[in-house]
Amino acid sequence: MSVSRRGGEELSLFRIPPYYYLHVLDQNLNVTRLEIGPQTYIRQDNERVVFGPEKMITVPPRNYCLIENPHVRDKDNKVVLDNSGQAKLLHADQEIRLAQDPFPLYPGEVLKQVVTPLKVVNANSALRLRSILDFEAEDDIKRTAGDEWLFEGPGTYIPRKEVVIDETVRATVIRPNQAIRLRARKETIDRQGTPRVTGEEWLVKKTGAYLPGAYEEVVDIVNAFVLTDKKALHMRSLRTFKDDFGVVRKNGEEWLITMTETETHIPNVYEEVVGVVSITTLTSRQYCVLLDPCDDSGRPQLGRKRLVKGEKSFFLLPGESLERGIQNIYVLGEEEGLILKATETFKDADTGEDRRPGDRWMIRGPKEYVPPTEVEVVLKRRAIPLDENEGIYVRDIKNGKVRAVTAETYMLSHDEELWEKALPPAVETLLAQGKDPMADRGARGQSTDTTKARDKTRVITFRVPHNAAVQIYDYKEKKARVVFGPELVMLGPDEQFTQLSLSGGKPKKPNSIKSLCLLLGPDFMTDIIVVETADHARLSLQLSYNWHFDIKDKLDEKDAHKIFSVPDFVGDACKAIASRVRGAVAQVQFDDFHKNSARIIRSSVFGFDAKDKVRDQFVFGQNCLVMTSIDIQSVEPVDQRTRDALQKSVQLAIEITTNSQEATARHEAERLEQEAKGRLERQKISDEAEAEKSRKELLELQANSAAVESTGQAKAEAQSRAEASRIEGEAAVEQAKLKSMAMKIEAESELERLTSAREAELKYVREQNDMELTKSKEMSNIETDKFKKMVDAIGANTLQSIAVSGPEMQVKMLTALGLKSTLITDGSSPINLFNTANGLIGGLVPSKRRHAPADSDED
């Protein structure tokens, strides 16, 4: 509140401009009155200006303001004053004032809201209004406190004191294949006139902009599912309702919607999309088994199965599932079969037999087979082709007997199965190595990794090398047999190899060589033994023995089994020979042994015959092993003193020889050095002469090079200028050729364009003439047909009557006038007066009438 003061004292004179006002308080009456300009107000002593001068409130068009505690007006729109002369106010009330003349605020009035533009509501939008007081609108609609409604655009909203704006509501655009999901906040009637209860939801699918009602709220925008021939919708009901297709769906019911029912589907508020189901397609070579199939009414038949064969396409209904997915029809060849097992009692359609649960049988090809729902396919079998050297182990599952099948194509029956023959791990390793026992002796005793696993159902085969033998023992018949190579051994179900474990290495160590076959020789073995002479000189001997097995008759089982009577014949033979050698060496001195070592060792092993000669062989009778010769590879003293003495004597002999060779070499080197010095001097003189000669040639070459350089530079410059001129000339010629070619191309293109234009114009004129000619022909035909049809329509008699009607009428008219003859003509038609005269004179010629056009004169 502003009051004019000067020097701390209130003014007594107030000049109030137009459209200004002030409030004056009469202190005697304690009443505040309003003074409006334009005027000059003189304040009395009992008065005090409490507000102003202040400019009046101006509300322009399309604006409003809010006044709190407005004054009261009568029916003539005049301010009502109380007994004291003060304007009556509606306390705690409000008033909306729109565009009007500038007005002042009476004492007690408050500008609650400044001048504000009116709210413009655009199209497809609205204001949600709420009543805070009971009132009756201009359209005789009674509103109570708490009512809500919409002011929809386009329009300008005029505010009321009883109404507040809650929010601005905008329309939701519904595109094709879309819908909006609405929920009722209170009981209401939607825009289609359907009553809705609080919390109810529904869909609006009409394409366009949708403006929710006052008690409606948009929950979500629902997009339509596009269905194809290969996709369907799996739906579930959330409550009992009637769907878009008029079918009543129970709570929790599931169903499919396919393209045959609709191309697009928008889920209802009471249904949910469980998922998209793809079509199941079976070719003519496929089938499937449905679990819990649905009947014609769509109800699942729990616990049942249904066989579906191709060629067919279908959707899995809710509750249905495939037992093992899509399966291919069993196509059996001539050497194939299926082992089947019945899971239920049924009658076999192929054989007519009654099958009980658990029955097993086999069908053979060639044929196509689709197992019924009561049959389980246990196994598909194929005939196993076997060569003469191949076989399989077959076990009868009823009696448990195992047999070997070889040299035929065999298919297991439904009561048979392949049997796996187990072997000891060492034998498995030897079989997997597949190593020739006669090759790579240095690798004996070394283990190698198995490169390929053995098929234990196949008959075990072993190739016995040449000059070798294998012993096989049958644990069922308790017999052994020996197979000599080269031969292929095939083990029966109850047979096993006799594994050999031989000594190896130097000196021999037991169990170093593992083998399945025994080599018959001739072969050799090497051993290191330590002996001691009579004078206690210990020596290390490396001996090599040649041996072989002497079997007179391989067909004799006793001789055959005798070679396997000694498990480790190598270690046994080496120990026996080493014992004899040690005994013989212990009886002689070191010098004697050093001189006669071969005879001593051979005689100790082979012995002497009746003629006191060393025998040629040494035979082990228990296993027919024959030693034929002994080779002494090395003799080394074991005692260090003996070794040192031998080493000293050897070193002394080597030193004497070395000194002699060194003196000879020294003399030879001095002689060669003198010869080399002489040759070096001569070579130095020759090199200096050659150097002078080369220097002379270098100077000559430098002079020639300078001359050639100066000449070459001038020549090169001349050649470059000539070449540049030649290139410029050629470029000019080429440019002229290109220009002429370009002009020729332009002329030819212009000629071609003109030719094309003339041809097109000629073609256009020709076609236009043809069209005109065709049009003329068709018009003439039309006129001819028209005239012909008119003549046919009128008729010949009618035309005749029309033709003769005029002359006859004239004749009758002339007859009525009394004329004997008449001539009617115009000036353009000649008249034969001779004939006319004859007629007139003779009177015998009948009268002739000639008619002219209607505009001719009558003579």
PDB file of N, CA and C in Angstrom, residues 720-771:
ATOM      1  N   SER A 720      67.763 -34.978 -76.536  1.00  0.00           N
ATOM      2  CA  SER A 720      66.580 -34.635 -75.733  1.00  0.00           C
ATOM      3  C   SER A 720      65.766 -33.549 -76.415  1.00  0.00           C
ATOM      4  N   ARG A 721      66.465 -32.504 -76.997  1.00  0.00           N
ATOM      5  CA  ARG A 721      65.716 -31.475 -77.711  1.00  0.00           C
ATOM      6  C   ARG A 721      65.007 -32.059 -78.924  1.00  0.00           C
ATOM      7  N   ALA A 722      65.721 -32.923 -79.653  1.00  0.00           N
ATOM      8  CA  ALA A 722      65.083 -33.549 -80.828  1.00  0.00           C
ATOM      9  C   ALA A 722      63.891 -34.404 -80.403  1.00  0.00           C
ATOM     10  N   GLU A 723      64.090 -35.124 -79.308  1.00  0.00           N
ATOM     11  CA  GLU A 723      62.997 -35.991 -78.830  1.00  0.00           C
ATOM     12  C   GLU A 723      61.806 -35.148 -78.366  1.00  0.00           C
ATOM     13  N   ALA A 724      62.119 -33.995 -77.702  1.00  0.00           N
ATOM     14  CA  ALA A 724      61.026 -33.113 -77.261  1.00  0.00           C
ATOM     15  C   ALA A 724      60.266 -32.575 -78.454  1.00  0.00           C
ATOM     16  N   SER A 725      61.018 -32.151 -79.508  1.00  0.00           N
ATOM     17  CA  SER A 725      60.352 -31.651 -80.710  1.00  0.00           C
ATOM     18  C   SER A 725      59.506 -32.735 -81.355  1.00  0.00           C
ATOM     19  N   ARG A 726      60.081 -33.926 -81.423  1.00  0.00           N
ATOM     20  CA  ARG A 726      59.329 -35.032 -82.027  1.00  0.00           C
ATOM     21  C   ARG A 726      58.047 -35.330 -81.232  1.00  0.00           C
ATOM     22  N   ILE A 727      58.190 -35.308 -79.910  1.00  0.00           N
ATOM     23  CA  ILE A 727      57.015 -35.594 -79.052  1.00  0.00           C
ATOM     24  C   ILE A 727      55.952 -34.510 -79.216  1.00  0.00           C
ATOM     25  N   GLU A 728      56.422 -33.207 -79.314  1.00  0.00           N
ATOM     26  CA  GLU A 728      55.454 -32.128 -79.518  1.00  0.00           C
ATOM     27  C   GLU A 728      54.738 -32.283 -80.842  1.00  0.00           C
ATOM     28  N   GLY A 729      55.517 -32.637 -81.887  1.00  0.00           N
ATOM     29  CA  GLY A 729      54.883 -32.838 -83.197  1.00  0.00           C
ATOM     30  C   GLY A 729      53.879 -33.978 -83.167  1.00  0.00           C
ATOM     31  N   GLU A 730      54.312 -35.073 -82.603  1.00  0.00           N
ATOM     32  CA  GLU A 730      53.396 -36.209 -82.522  1.00  0.00           C
ATOM     33  C   GLU A 730      52.157 -35.854 -81.696  1.00  0.00           C
ATOM     34  N   ALA A 731      52.383 -35.070 -80.621  1.00  0.00           N
ATOM     35  CA  ALA A 731      51.232 -34.678 -79.796  1.00  0.00           C
ATOM     36  C   ALA A 731      50.283 -33.801 -80.586  1.00  0.00           C
ATOM     37  N   ALA A 732      50.857 -32.842 -81.419  1.00  0.00           N
ATOM     38  CA  ALA A 732      49.998 -31.982 -82.229  1.00  0.00           C
ATOM     39  C   ALA A 732      49.215 -32.809 -83.247  1.00  0.00           C
ATOM     40  N   VAL A 733      49.925 -33.744 -83.884  1.00  0.00           N
ATOM     41  CA  VAL A 733      49.245 -34.622 -84.872  1.00  0.00           C
ATOM     42  C   VAL A 733      48.143 -35.421 -84.180  1.00  0.00           C
ATOM     43  N   GLU A 734      48.483 -35.962 -83.010  1.00  0.00           N
ATOM     44  CA  GLU A 734      47.484 -36.779 -82.285  1.00  0.00           C
ATOM     45  C   GLU A 734      46.292 -35.918 -81.854  1.00  0.00           C
ATOM     46  N   GLN A 735      46.613 -34.658 -81.460  1.00  0.00           N
ATOM     47  CA  GLN A 735      45.537 -33.752 -81.065  1.00  0.00           C
ATOM     48  C   GLN A 735      44.635 -33.426 -82.237  1.00  0.00           C
ATOM     49  N   ALA A 736      45.272 -33.175 -83.431  1.00  0.00           N
ATOM     50  CA  ALA A 736      44.465 -32.901 -84.622  1.00  0.00           C
ATOM     51  C   ALA A 736      43.595 -34.105 -84.972  1.00  0.00           C
ATOM     52  N   LYS A 737      44.179 -35.324 -84.863  1.00  0.00           N
ATOM     53  CA  LYS A 737      43.401 -36.534 -85.138  1.00  0.00           C
ATOM     54  C   LYS A 737      42.227 -36.650 -84.168  1.00  0.00           C
ATOM     55  N   LEU A 738      42.518 -36.377 -82.902  1.00  0.00           N
ATOM     56  CA  LEU A 738      41.443 -36.485 -81.908  1.00  0.00           C
ATOM     57  C   LEU A 738      40.361 -35.449 -82.146  1.00  0.00           C
ATOM     58  N   LYS A 739      40.773 -34.207 -82.518  1.00  0.00           N
ATOM     59  CA  LYS A 739      39.776 -33.172 -82.810  1.00  0.00           C
ATOM     60  C   LYS A 739      38.912 -33.577 -83.991  1.00  0.00           C
ATOM     61  N   SER A 740      39.593 -34.099 -85.070  1.00  0.00           N
ATOM     62  CA  SER A 740      38.810 -34.539 -86.236  1.00  0.00           C
ATOM     63  C   SER A 740      37.878 -35.680 -85.866  1.00  0.00           C
ATOM     64  N   MET A 741      38.374 -36.598 -85.061  1.00  0.00           N
ATOM     65  CA  MET A 741      37.508 -37.704 -84.625  1.00  0.00           C
ATOM     66  C   MET A 741      36.345 -37.179 -83.791  1.00  0.00           C
ATOM     67  N   ALA A 742      36.645 -36.183 -82.927  1.00  0.00           N
ATOM     68  CA  ALA A 742      35.567 -35.623 -82.108  1.00  0.00           C
ATOM     69  C   ALA A 742      34.523 -34.941 -82.982  1.00  0.00           C
ATOM     70  N   MET A 743      35.002 -34.141 -83.987  1.00  0.00           N
ATOM     71  CA  MET A 743      34.057 -33.478 -84.891  1.00  0.00           C
ATOM     72  C   MET A 743      33.266 -34.514 -85.681  1.00  0.00           C
ATOM     73  N   LYS A 744      33.958 -35.566 -86.090  1.00  0.00           N
ATOM     74  CA  LYS A 744      33.259 -36.622 -86.837  1.00  0.00           C
ATOM     75  C   LYS A 744      32.202 -37.278 -85.952  1.00  0.00           C
ATOM     76  N   ILE A 745      32.587 -37.529 -84.707  1.00  0.00           N
ATOM     77  CA  ILE A 745      31.624 -38.164 -83.784  1.00  0.00           C
ATOM     78  C   ILE A 745      30.442 -37.245 -83.544  1.00  0.00           C
ATOM     79  N   GLU A 746      30.740 -35.895 -83.398  1.00  0.00           N
ATOM     80  CA  GLU A 746      29.641 -34.953 -83.180  1.00  0.00           C
ATOM     81  C   GLU A 746      28.730 -34.894 -84.401  1.00  0.00           C
ATOM     82  N   ALA A 747      29.370 -34.862 -85.600  1.00  0.00           N
ATOM     83  CA  ALA A 747      28.549 -34.809 -86.830  1.00  0.00           C
ATOM     84  C   ALA A 747      27.719 -36.075 -86.974  1.00  0.00           C
ATOM     85  N   GLU A 748      28.362 -37.211 -86.739  1.00  0.00           N
ATOM     86  CA  GLU A 748      27.618 -38.466 -86.854  1.00  0.00           C
ATOM     87  C   GLU A 748      26.490 -38.535 -85.832  1.00  0.00           C
ATOM     88  N   SER A 749      26.792 -38.090 -84.580  1.00  0.00           N
ATOM     89  CA  SER A 749      25.740 -38.121 -83.560  1.00  0.00           C
ATOM     90  C   SER A 749      24.606 -37.182 -83.922  1.00  0.00           C
ATOM     91  N   GLU A 750      24.969 -35.947 -84.469  1.00  0.00           N
ATOM     92  CA  GLU A 750      23.920 -34.998 -84.885  1.00  0.00           C
ATOM     93  C   GLU A 750      23.106 -35.570 -86.035  1.00  0.00           C
ATOM     94  N   LEU A 751      23.832 -36.206 -87.008  1.00  0.00           N
ATOM     95  CA  LEU A 751      23.135 -36.836 -88.135  1.00  0.00           C
ATOM     96  C   LEU A 751      22.228 -37.968 -87.653  1.00  0.00           C
ATOM     97  N   GLU A 752      22.745 -38.719 -86.723  1.00  0.00           N
ATOM     98  CA  GLU A 752      21.934 -39.820 -86.190  1.00  0.00           C
ATOM     99  C   GLU A 752      20.724 -39.278 -85.445  1.00  0.00           C
ATOM    100  N   ARG A 753      20.940 -38.157 -84.684  1.00  0.00           N
ATOM    101  CA  ARG A 753      19.812 -37.560 -83.970  1.00  0.00           C
ATOM    102  C   ARG A 753      18.766 -37.037 -84.927  1.00  0.00           C
ATOM    103  N   LEU A 754      19.261 -36.317 -86.019  1.00  0.00           N
ATOM    104  CA  LEU A 754      18.308 -35.793 -87.008  1.00  0.00           C
ATOM    105  C   LEU A 754      17.577 -36.926 -87.716  1.00  0.00           C
ATOM    106  N   THR A 755      18.353 -37.981 -88.034  1.00  0.00           N
ATOM    107  CA  THR A 755      17.719 -39.132 -88.705  1.00  0.00           C
ATOM    108  C   THR A 755      16.652 -39.747 -87.804  1.00  0.00           C
ATOM    109  N   SER A 756      17.001 -39.893 -86.531  1.00  0.00           N
ATOM    110  CA  SER A 756      16.032 -40.466 -85.591  1.00  0.00           C
ATOM    111  C   SER A 756      14.820 -39.565 -85.453  1.00  0.00           C
ATOM    112  N   ALA A 757      15.074 -38.227 -85.411  1.00  0.00           N
ATOM    113  CA  ALA A 757      13.949 -37.297 -85.287  1.00  0.00           C
ATOM    114  C   ALA A 757      13.047 -37.353 -86.518  1.00  0.00           C
ATOM    115  N   ARG A 758      13.705 -37.378 -87.734  1.00  0.00           N
ATOM    116  CA  ARG A 758      12.896 -37.452 -88.969  1.00  0.00           C
ATOM    117  C   ARG A 758      12.113 -38.760 -89.019  1.00  0.00           C
ATOM    118  N   GLU A 759      12.798 -39.832 -88.669  1.00  0.00           N
ATOM    119  CA  GLU A 759      12.087 -41.119 -88.671  1.00  0.00           C
ATOM    120  C   GLU A 759      10.930 -41.111 -87.679  1.00  0.00           C
ATOM    121  N   ALA A 760      11.180 -40.550 -86.482  1.00  0.00           N
ATOM    122  CA  ALA A 760      10.092 -40.495 -85.505  1.00  0.00           C
ATOM    123  C   ALA A 760       8.946 -39.624 -86.012  1.00  0.00           C
ATOM    124  N   GLU A 761       9.331 -38.461 -86.683  1.00  0.00           N
ATOM    125  CA  GLU A 761       8.281 -37.579 -87.204  1.00  0.00           C
ATOM    126  C   GLU A 761       7.502 -38.266 -88.310  1.00  0.00           C
ATOM    127  N   LEU A 762       8.248 -38.949 -89.234  1.00  0.00           N
ATOM    128  CA  LEU A 762       7.565 -39.684 -90.302  1.00  0.00           C
ATOM    129  C   LEU A 762       6.663 -40.766 -89.735  1.00  0.00           C
ATOM    130  N   LYS A 763       7.176 -41.439 -88.745  1.00  0.00           N
ATOM    131  CA  LYS A 763       6.359 -42.486 -88.122  1.00  0.00           C
ATOM    132  C   LYS A 763       5.119 -41.899 -87.478  1.00  0.00           C
ATOM    133  N   TYR A 764       5.294 -40.693 -86.848  1.00  0.00           N
ATOM    134  CA  TYR A 764       4.161 -40.058 -86.199  1.00  0.00           C
ATOM    135  C   TYR A 764       3.122 -39.636 -87.242  1.00  0.00           C
ATOM    136  N   VAL A 765       3.614 -39.003 -88.369  1.00  0.00           N
ATOM    137  CA  VAL A 765       2.682 -38.558 -89.426  1.00  0.00           C
ATOM    138  C   VAL A 765       1.991 -39.753 -90.052  1.00  0.00           C
ATOM    139  N   ARG A 766       2.785 -40.840 -90.287  1.00  0.00           N
ATOM    140  CA  ARG A 766       2.197 -42.038 -90.882  1.00  0.00           C
ATOM    141  C   ARG A 766       1.116 -42.623 -89.976  1.00  0.00           C
ATOM    142  N   GLU A 767       1.448 -42.723 -88.710  1.00  0.00           N
ATOM    143  CA  GLU A 767       0.459 -43.267 -87.783  1.00  0.00           C
ATOM    144  C   GLU A 767      -0.759 -42.354 -87.669  1.00  0.00           C
ATOM    145  N   GLN A 768      -0.513 -40.990 -87.718  1.00  0.00           N
ATOM    146  CA  GLN A 768      -1.642 -40.070 -87.648  1.00  0.00           C
ATOM    147  C   GLN A 768      -2.529 -40.211 -88.878  1.00  0.00           C
ATOM    148  N   ASN A 769      -1.893 -40.333 -90.065  1.00  0.00           N
ATOM    149  CA  ASN A 769      -2.680 -40.525 -91.291  1.00  0.00           C
ATOM    150  C   ASN A 769      -3.456 -41.835 -91.245  1.00  0.00           C
ATOM    151  N   ASP A 770      -2.769 -42.879 -90.749  1.00  0.00           N
ATOM    152  CA  ASP A 770      -3.482 -44.161 -90.645  1.00  0.00           C
ATOM    153  C   ASP A 770      -4.665 -44.037 -89.704  1.00  0.00           C
ATOM    154  N   MET A 771      -4.475 -43.297 -88.608  1.00  0.00           N
ATOM    155  CA  MET A 771      -5.573 -43.131 -87.672  1.00  0.00           C
ATOM    156  C   MET A 771      -6.702 -42.323 -88.295  1.00  0.00           C
TER     157      MET A 771
END
